[in-house]
Tab-separated table of C-alpha atoms and ligand atoms in Angstrom:
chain	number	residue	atom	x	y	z
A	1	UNK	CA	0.000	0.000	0.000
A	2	UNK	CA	1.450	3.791	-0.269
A	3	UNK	CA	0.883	5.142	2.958
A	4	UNK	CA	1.325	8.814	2.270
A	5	UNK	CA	1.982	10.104	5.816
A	6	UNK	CA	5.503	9.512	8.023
A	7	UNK	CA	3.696	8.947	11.419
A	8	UNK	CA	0.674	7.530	12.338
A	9	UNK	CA	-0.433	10.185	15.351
A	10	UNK	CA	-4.486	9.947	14.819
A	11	UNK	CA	-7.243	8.953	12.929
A	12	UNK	CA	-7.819	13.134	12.226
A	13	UNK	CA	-4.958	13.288	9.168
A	14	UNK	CA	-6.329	10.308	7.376
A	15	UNK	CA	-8.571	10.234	4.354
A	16	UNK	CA	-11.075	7.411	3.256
A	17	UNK	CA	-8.138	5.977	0.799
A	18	UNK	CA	-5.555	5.944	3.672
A	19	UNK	CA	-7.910	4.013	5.877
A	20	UNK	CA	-8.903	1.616	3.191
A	21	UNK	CA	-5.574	0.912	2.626
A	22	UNK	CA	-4.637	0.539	6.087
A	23	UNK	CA	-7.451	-2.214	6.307
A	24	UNK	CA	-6.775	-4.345	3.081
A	25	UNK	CA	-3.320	-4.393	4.579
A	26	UNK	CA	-4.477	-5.706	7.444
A	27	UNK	CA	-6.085	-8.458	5.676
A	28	UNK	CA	-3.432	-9.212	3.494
A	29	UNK	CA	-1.644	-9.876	6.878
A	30	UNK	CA	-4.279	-12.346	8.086
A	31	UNK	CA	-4.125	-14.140	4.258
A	32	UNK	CA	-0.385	-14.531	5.278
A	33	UNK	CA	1.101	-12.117	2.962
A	34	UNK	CA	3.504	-10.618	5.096
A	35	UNK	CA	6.010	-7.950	3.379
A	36	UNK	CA	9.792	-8.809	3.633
A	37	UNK	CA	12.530	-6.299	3.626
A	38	UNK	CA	11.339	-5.162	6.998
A	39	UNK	CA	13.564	-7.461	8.515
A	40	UNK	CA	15.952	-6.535	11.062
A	41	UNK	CA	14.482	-2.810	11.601
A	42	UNK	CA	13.991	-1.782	15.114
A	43	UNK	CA	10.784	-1.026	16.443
A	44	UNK	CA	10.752	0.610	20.608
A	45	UNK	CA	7.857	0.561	22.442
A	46	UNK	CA	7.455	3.056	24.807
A	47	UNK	CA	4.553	3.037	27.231
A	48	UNK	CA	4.075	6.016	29.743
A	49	UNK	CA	0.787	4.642	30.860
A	50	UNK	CA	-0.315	0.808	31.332
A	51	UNK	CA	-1.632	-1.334	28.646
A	52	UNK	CA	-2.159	-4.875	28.266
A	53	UNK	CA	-3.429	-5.624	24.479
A	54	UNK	CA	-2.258	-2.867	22.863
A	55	UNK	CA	1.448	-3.319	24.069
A	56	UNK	CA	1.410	-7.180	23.840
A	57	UNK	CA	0.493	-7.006	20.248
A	58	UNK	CA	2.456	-3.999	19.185
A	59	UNK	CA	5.694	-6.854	20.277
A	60	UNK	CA	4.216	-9.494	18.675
A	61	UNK	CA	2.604	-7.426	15.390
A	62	UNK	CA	6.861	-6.381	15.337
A	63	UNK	CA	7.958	-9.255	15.964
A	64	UNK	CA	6.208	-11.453	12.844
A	65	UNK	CA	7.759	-8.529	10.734
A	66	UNK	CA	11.071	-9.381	11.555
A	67	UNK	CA	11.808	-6.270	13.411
A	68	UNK	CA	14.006	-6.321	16.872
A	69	UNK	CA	11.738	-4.983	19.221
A	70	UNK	CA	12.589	-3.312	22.324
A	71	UNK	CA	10.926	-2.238	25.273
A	72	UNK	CA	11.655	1.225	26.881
A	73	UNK	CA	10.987	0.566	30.187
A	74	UNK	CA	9.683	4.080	31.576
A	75	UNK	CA	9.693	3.343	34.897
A	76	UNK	CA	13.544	2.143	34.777
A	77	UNK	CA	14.793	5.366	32.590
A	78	UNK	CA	16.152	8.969	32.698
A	79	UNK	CA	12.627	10.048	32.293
A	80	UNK	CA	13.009	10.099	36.501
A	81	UNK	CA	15.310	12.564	36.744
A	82	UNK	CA	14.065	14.500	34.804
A	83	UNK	CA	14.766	14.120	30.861
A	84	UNK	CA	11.718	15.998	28.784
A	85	UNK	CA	9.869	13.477	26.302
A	86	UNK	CA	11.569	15.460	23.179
A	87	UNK	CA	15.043	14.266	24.443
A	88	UNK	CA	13.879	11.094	25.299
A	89	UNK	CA	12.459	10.291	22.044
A	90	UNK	CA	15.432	11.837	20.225
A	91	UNK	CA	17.518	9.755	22.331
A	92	UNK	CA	15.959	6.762	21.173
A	93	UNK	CA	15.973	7.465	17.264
A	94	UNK	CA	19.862	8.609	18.328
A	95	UNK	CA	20.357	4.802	19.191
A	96	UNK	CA	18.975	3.702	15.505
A	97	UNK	CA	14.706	3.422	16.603
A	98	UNK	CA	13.112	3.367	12.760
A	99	UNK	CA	9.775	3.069	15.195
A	100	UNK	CA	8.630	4.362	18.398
A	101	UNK	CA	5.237	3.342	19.132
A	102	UNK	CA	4.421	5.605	21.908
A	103	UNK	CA	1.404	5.702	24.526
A	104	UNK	CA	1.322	8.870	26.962
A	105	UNK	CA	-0.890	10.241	29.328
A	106	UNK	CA	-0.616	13.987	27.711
A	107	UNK	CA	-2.906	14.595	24.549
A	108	UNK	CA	-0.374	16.015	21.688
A	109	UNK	CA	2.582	13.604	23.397
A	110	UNK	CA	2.840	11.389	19.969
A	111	UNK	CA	2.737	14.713	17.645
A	112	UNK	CA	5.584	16.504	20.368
A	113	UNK	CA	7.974	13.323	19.953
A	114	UNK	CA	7.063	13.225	16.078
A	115	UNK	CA	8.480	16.856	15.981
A	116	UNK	CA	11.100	16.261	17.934
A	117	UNK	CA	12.413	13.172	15.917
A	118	UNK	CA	11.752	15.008	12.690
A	119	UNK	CA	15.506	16.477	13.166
A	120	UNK	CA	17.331	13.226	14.015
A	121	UNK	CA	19.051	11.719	10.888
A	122	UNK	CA	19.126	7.682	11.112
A	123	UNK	CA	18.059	5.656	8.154
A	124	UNK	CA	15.241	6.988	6.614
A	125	UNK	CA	14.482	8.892	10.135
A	126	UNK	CA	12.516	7.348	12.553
A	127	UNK	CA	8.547	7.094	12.655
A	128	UNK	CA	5.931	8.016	15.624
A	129	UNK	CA	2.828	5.607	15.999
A	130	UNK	CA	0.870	6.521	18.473
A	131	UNK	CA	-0.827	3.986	21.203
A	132	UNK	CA	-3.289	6.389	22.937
A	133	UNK	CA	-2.409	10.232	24.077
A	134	UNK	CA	-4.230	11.293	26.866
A	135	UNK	CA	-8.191	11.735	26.020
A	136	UNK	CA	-6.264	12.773	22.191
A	137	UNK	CA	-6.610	10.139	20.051
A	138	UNK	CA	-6.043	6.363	19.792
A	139	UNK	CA	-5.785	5.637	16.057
A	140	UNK	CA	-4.854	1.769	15.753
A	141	UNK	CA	-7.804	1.039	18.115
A	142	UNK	CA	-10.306	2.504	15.827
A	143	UNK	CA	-8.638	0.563	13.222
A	144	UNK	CA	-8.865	-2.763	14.870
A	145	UNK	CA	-12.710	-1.883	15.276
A	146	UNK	CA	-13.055	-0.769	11.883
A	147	UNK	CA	-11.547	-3.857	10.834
A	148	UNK	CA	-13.606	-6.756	13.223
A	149	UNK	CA	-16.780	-4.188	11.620
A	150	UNK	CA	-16.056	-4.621	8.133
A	151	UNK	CA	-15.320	-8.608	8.539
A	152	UNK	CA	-18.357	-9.101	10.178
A	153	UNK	CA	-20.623	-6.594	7.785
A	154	UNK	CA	-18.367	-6.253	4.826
A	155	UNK	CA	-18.442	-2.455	4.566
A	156	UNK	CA	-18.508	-0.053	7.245
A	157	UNK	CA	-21.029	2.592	4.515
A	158	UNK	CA	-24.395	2.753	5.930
A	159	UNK	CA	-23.619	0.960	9.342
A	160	UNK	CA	-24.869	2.388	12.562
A	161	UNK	CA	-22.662	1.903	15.870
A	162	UNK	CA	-23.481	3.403	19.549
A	163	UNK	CA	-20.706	4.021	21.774
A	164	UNK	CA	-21.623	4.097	25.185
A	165	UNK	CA	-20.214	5.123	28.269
A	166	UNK	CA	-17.544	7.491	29.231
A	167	UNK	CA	-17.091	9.314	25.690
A	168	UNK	CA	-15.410	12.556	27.228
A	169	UNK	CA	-12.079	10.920	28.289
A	170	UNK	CA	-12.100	8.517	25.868
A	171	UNK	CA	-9.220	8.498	23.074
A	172	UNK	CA	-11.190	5.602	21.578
A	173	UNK	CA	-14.280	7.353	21.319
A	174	UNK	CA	-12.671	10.193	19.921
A	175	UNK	CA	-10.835	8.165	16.894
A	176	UNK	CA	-13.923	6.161	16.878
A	177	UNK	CA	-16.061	8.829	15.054
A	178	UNK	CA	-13.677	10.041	13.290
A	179	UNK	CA	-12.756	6.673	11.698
A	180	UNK	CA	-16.941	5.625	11.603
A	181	UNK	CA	-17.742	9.044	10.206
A	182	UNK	CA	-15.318	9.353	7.514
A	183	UNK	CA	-15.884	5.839	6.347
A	184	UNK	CA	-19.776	6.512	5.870
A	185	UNK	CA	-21.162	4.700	8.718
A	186	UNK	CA	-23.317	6.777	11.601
A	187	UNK	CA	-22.362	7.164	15.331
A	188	UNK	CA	-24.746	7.693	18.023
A	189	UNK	CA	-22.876	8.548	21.431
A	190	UNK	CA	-24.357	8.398	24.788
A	191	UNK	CA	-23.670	7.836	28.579
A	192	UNK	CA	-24.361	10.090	31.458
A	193	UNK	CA	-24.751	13.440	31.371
A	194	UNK	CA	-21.084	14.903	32.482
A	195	UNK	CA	-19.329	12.494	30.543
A	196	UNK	CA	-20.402	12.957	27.185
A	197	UNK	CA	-18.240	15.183	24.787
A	198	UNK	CA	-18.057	18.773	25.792
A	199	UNK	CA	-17.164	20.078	23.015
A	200	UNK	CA	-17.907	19.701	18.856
A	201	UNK	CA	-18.293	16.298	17.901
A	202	UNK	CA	-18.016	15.637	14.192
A	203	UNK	CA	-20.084	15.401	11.817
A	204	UNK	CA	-22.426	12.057	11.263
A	205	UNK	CA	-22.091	11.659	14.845
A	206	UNK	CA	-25.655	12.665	17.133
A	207	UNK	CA	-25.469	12.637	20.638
A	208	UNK	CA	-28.605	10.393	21.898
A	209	UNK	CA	-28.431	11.062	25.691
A	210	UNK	CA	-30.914	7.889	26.515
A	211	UNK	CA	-29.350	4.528	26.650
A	212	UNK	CA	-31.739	2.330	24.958
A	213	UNK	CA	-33.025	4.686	21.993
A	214	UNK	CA	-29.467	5.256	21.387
A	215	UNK	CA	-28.964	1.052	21.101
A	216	UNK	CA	-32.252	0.823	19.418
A	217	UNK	CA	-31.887	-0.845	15.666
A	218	UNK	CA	-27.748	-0.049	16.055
A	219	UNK	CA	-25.664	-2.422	13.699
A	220	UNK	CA	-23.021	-2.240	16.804
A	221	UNK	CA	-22.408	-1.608	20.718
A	222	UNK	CA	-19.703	-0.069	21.968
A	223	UNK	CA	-19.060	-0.276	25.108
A	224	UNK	CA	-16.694	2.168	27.084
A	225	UNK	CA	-15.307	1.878	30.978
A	226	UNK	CA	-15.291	4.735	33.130
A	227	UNK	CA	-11.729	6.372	32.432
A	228	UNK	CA	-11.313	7.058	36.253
A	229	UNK	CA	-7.703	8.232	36.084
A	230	UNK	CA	-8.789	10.958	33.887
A	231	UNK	CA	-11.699	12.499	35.383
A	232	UNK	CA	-10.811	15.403	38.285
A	233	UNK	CA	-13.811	14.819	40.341
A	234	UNK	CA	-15.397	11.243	40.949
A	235	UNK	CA	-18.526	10.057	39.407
A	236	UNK	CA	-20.879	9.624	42.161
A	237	UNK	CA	-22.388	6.793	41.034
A	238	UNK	CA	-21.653	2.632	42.525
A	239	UNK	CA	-21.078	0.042	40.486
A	240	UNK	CA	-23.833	-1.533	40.700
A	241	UNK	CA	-25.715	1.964	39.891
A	242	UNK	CA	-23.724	2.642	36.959
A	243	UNK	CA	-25.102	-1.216	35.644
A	244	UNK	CA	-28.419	-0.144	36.323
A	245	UNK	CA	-28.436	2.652	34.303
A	246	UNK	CA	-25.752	2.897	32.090
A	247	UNK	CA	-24.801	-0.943	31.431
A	248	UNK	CA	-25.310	-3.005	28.992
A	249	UNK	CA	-27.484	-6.238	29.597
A	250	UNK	CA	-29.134	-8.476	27.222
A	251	UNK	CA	-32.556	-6.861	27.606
A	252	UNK	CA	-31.169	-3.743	26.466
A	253	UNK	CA	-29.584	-5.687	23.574
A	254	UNK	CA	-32.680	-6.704	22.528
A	255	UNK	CA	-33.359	-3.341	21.461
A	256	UNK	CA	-30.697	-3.211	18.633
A	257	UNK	CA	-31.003	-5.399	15.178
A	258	UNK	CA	-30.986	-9.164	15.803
A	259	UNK	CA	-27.285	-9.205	14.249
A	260	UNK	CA	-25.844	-6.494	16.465
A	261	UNK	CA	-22.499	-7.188	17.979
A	262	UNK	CA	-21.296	-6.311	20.990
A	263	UNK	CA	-17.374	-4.650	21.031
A	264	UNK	CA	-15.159	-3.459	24.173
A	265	UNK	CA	-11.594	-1.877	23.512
A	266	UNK	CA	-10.922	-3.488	27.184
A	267	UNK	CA	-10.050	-3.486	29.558
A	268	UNK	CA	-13.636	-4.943	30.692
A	269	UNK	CA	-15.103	-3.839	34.130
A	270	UNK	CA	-17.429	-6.727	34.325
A	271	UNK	CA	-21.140	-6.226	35.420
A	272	UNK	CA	-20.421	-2.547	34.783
A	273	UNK	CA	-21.015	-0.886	32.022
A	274	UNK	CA	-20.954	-4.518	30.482
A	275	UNK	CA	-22.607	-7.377	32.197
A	276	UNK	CA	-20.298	-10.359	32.422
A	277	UNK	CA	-22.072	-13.052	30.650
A	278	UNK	CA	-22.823	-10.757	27.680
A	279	UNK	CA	-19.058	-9.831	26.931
A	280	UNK	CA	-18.292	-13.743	27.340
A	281	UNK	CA	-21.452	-14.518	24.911
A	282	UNK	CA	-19.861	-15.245	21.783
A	283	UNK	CA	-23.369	-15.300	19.721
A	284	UNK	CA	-22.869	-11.120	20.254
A	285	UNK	CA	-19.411	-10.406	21.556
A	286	UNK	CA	-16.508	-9.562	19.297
A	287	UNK	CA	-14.378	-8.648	22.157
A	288	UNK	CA	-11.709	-11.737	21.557
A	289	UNK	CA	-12.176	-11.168	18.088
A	290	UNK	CA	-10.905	-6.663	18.246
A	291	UNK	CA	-8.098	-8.130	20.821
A	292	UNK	CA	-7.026	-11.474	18.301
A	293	UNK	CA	-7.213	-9.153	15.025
A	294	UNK	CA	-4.944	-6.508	16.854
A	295	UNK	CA	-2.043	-8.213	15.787
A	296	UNK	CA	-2.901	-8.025	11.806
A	297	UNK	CA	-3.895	-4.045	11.944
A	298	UNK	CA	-1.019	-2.874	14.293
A	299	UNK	CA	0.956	-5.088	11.553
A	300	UNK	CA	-0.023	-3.497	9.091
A	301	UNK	CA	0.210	-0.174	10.518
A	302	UNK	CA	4.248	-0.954	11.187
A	303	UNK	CA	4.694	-1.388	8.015
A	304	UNK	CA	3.031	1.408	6.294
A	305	UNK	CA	4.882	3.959	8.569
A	306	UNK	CA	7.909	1.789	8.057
A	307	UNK	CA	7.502	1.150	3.750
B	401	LIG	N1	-7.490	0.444	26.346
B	401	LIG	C1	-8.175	1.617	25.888
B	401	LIG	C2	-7.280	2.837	26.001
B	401	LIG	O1	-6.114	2.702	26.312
B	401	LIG	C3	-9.487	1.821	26.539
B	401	LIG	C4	-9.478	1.998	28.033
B	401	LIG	O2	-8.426	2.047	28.664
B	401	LIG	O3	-10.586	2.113	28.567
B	401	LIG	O4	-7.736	3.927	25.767
């Protein structure tokens, strides 16, 4: 594919063609056509905030590339006494990175270290992908979902897909409807009151502040957890509460067409905004399915920024 773009920082620079491309890649990496000449190039992951799927199969989507991939252990580094992000990251193209994959808790963090590696010289310079900044963006999730969406329903025109939950401080959300949007298909969003999007949401997408007339007829179900660690006050609301009103159950499935499936970017708080048994149903839940196909997309991904 000719990925036109050096970095992949968001869903936000991307047109229809690039995303297209991005997801026949994908496939092509799932029919077992994986590219050689990638061999031997080194990919760092570098993971500010925790992460189990995304991190686990940005190694492994390097790793059946060929590249060497590394593992900048934040916790372990300079960062602690002090070294900004811009010298870190041009520190690690410095040592030869052709890849940082990068996840942050600071919205612009993958666009800052993109800059900042802009001026290091290597071979061919080294590439940003970003794996979630802050509330920002999250660009290879939306892919993966775009990707288990257009598997299951063969295009992703026409589709309709509620997201539900916390859609403020969600990155997922955010290159959800971007991705959804620009590839034709319409987005309701909805979840309680103070956590859906403050500001303008784009277009295609209508905010549907109910919970079931949101779900009602939808194509999809996206569930969202409560992003806790981002939100300055605390939701006053128990678990249990938050079920009640906010969570998904199979009654409230009911409500959405008879081939709706259910999706989760995890991690899953069970029996809250998802109950337990539905994300395990496999009749409705893709959830194995966006974590299983991550490998293929982030794959791809590598080697567009990499090509
Ligand atoms: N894993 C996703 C993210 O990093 C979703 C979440 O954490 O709720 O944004």
């Amino acid at each position: 594919m000719a990925y036109p773009h050096r970095h992949l920082l968001g869903i936000a620079p991307l047109t229809r063609v690039d995303i297209a491309g991005l997801l026949d890649a994908a496939q092509a990496m799932v029919d077992g056509h994986v590219p050689a000449g990638l061999a031997g190039r080194i990919q760092i992951d570098a993971f500010f905030e925790n992460s189990t799927r995304t991190l686990m199969s940005f190694a492994l989507a390097g790793k059946k590339l060929g590249l060497h991939v590394l593992d900048f252990g934040v916790a372990r580094s300079s960062v602690a006494k002090g070294e900004t992000l811009a010298d870190t990251a041009r520190t690690l193209a410095a040592l030869g990175a052709d890849v940082i994959v990068m996840r942050h808790g600071a919205p612009g963090a993958a666009e800052e270290v993109a800059q900042a590696v802009g001026h290091t010289s290597g071979r061919g310079g080294c590439a940003v992908v970003n794996a979630g900044d802050g509330v920002n963006e999250h660009p290879t999730q939306a892919l993966i979902d775009a990707f288990v969406l257009r598997r299951r329903f063969g295009t992703l025109d026409g589709l309709t897909v509620a997201i539900c939950g916390d859609i403020r401080h969600s990155r997922v959300a955010r290159s959800n409807m971007l991705l959804l949007t620009r590839m034709g298909a319409h987005v309701r969003v909805t979840g309680p009151t103070g956590l859906l999007p403050p500001g303008a949401i784009p277009e295609g997408v209508s905010i549907v502040p109910d919970l079931e007339d949101a779900i009602s007829g939808v194509d999809a179900v996206m569930m969202l957890r409560v992003q806790h660690e981002r939100m300055a006050e605390r939701l006053h609301l128990s678990a249990n509460d938050y079920h009640a009103r906010y969570g998904l159950n199979s009654a409230r499935l009911a409500l959405a067409a008879r081939h709706a499936v259910v999706m989760h970017p995890g991690p899953v708080n069970r029996d809250v905004e998802i109950a337990g048994t539905l994300a395990d149903d496999p009749a409705c839940s893709v959830i194995l399915e966006q974590v299983a196909m991550g490998v293929p997309v982030r794959m791809a991904c590598l080697a567009a920024v990499l090509g």
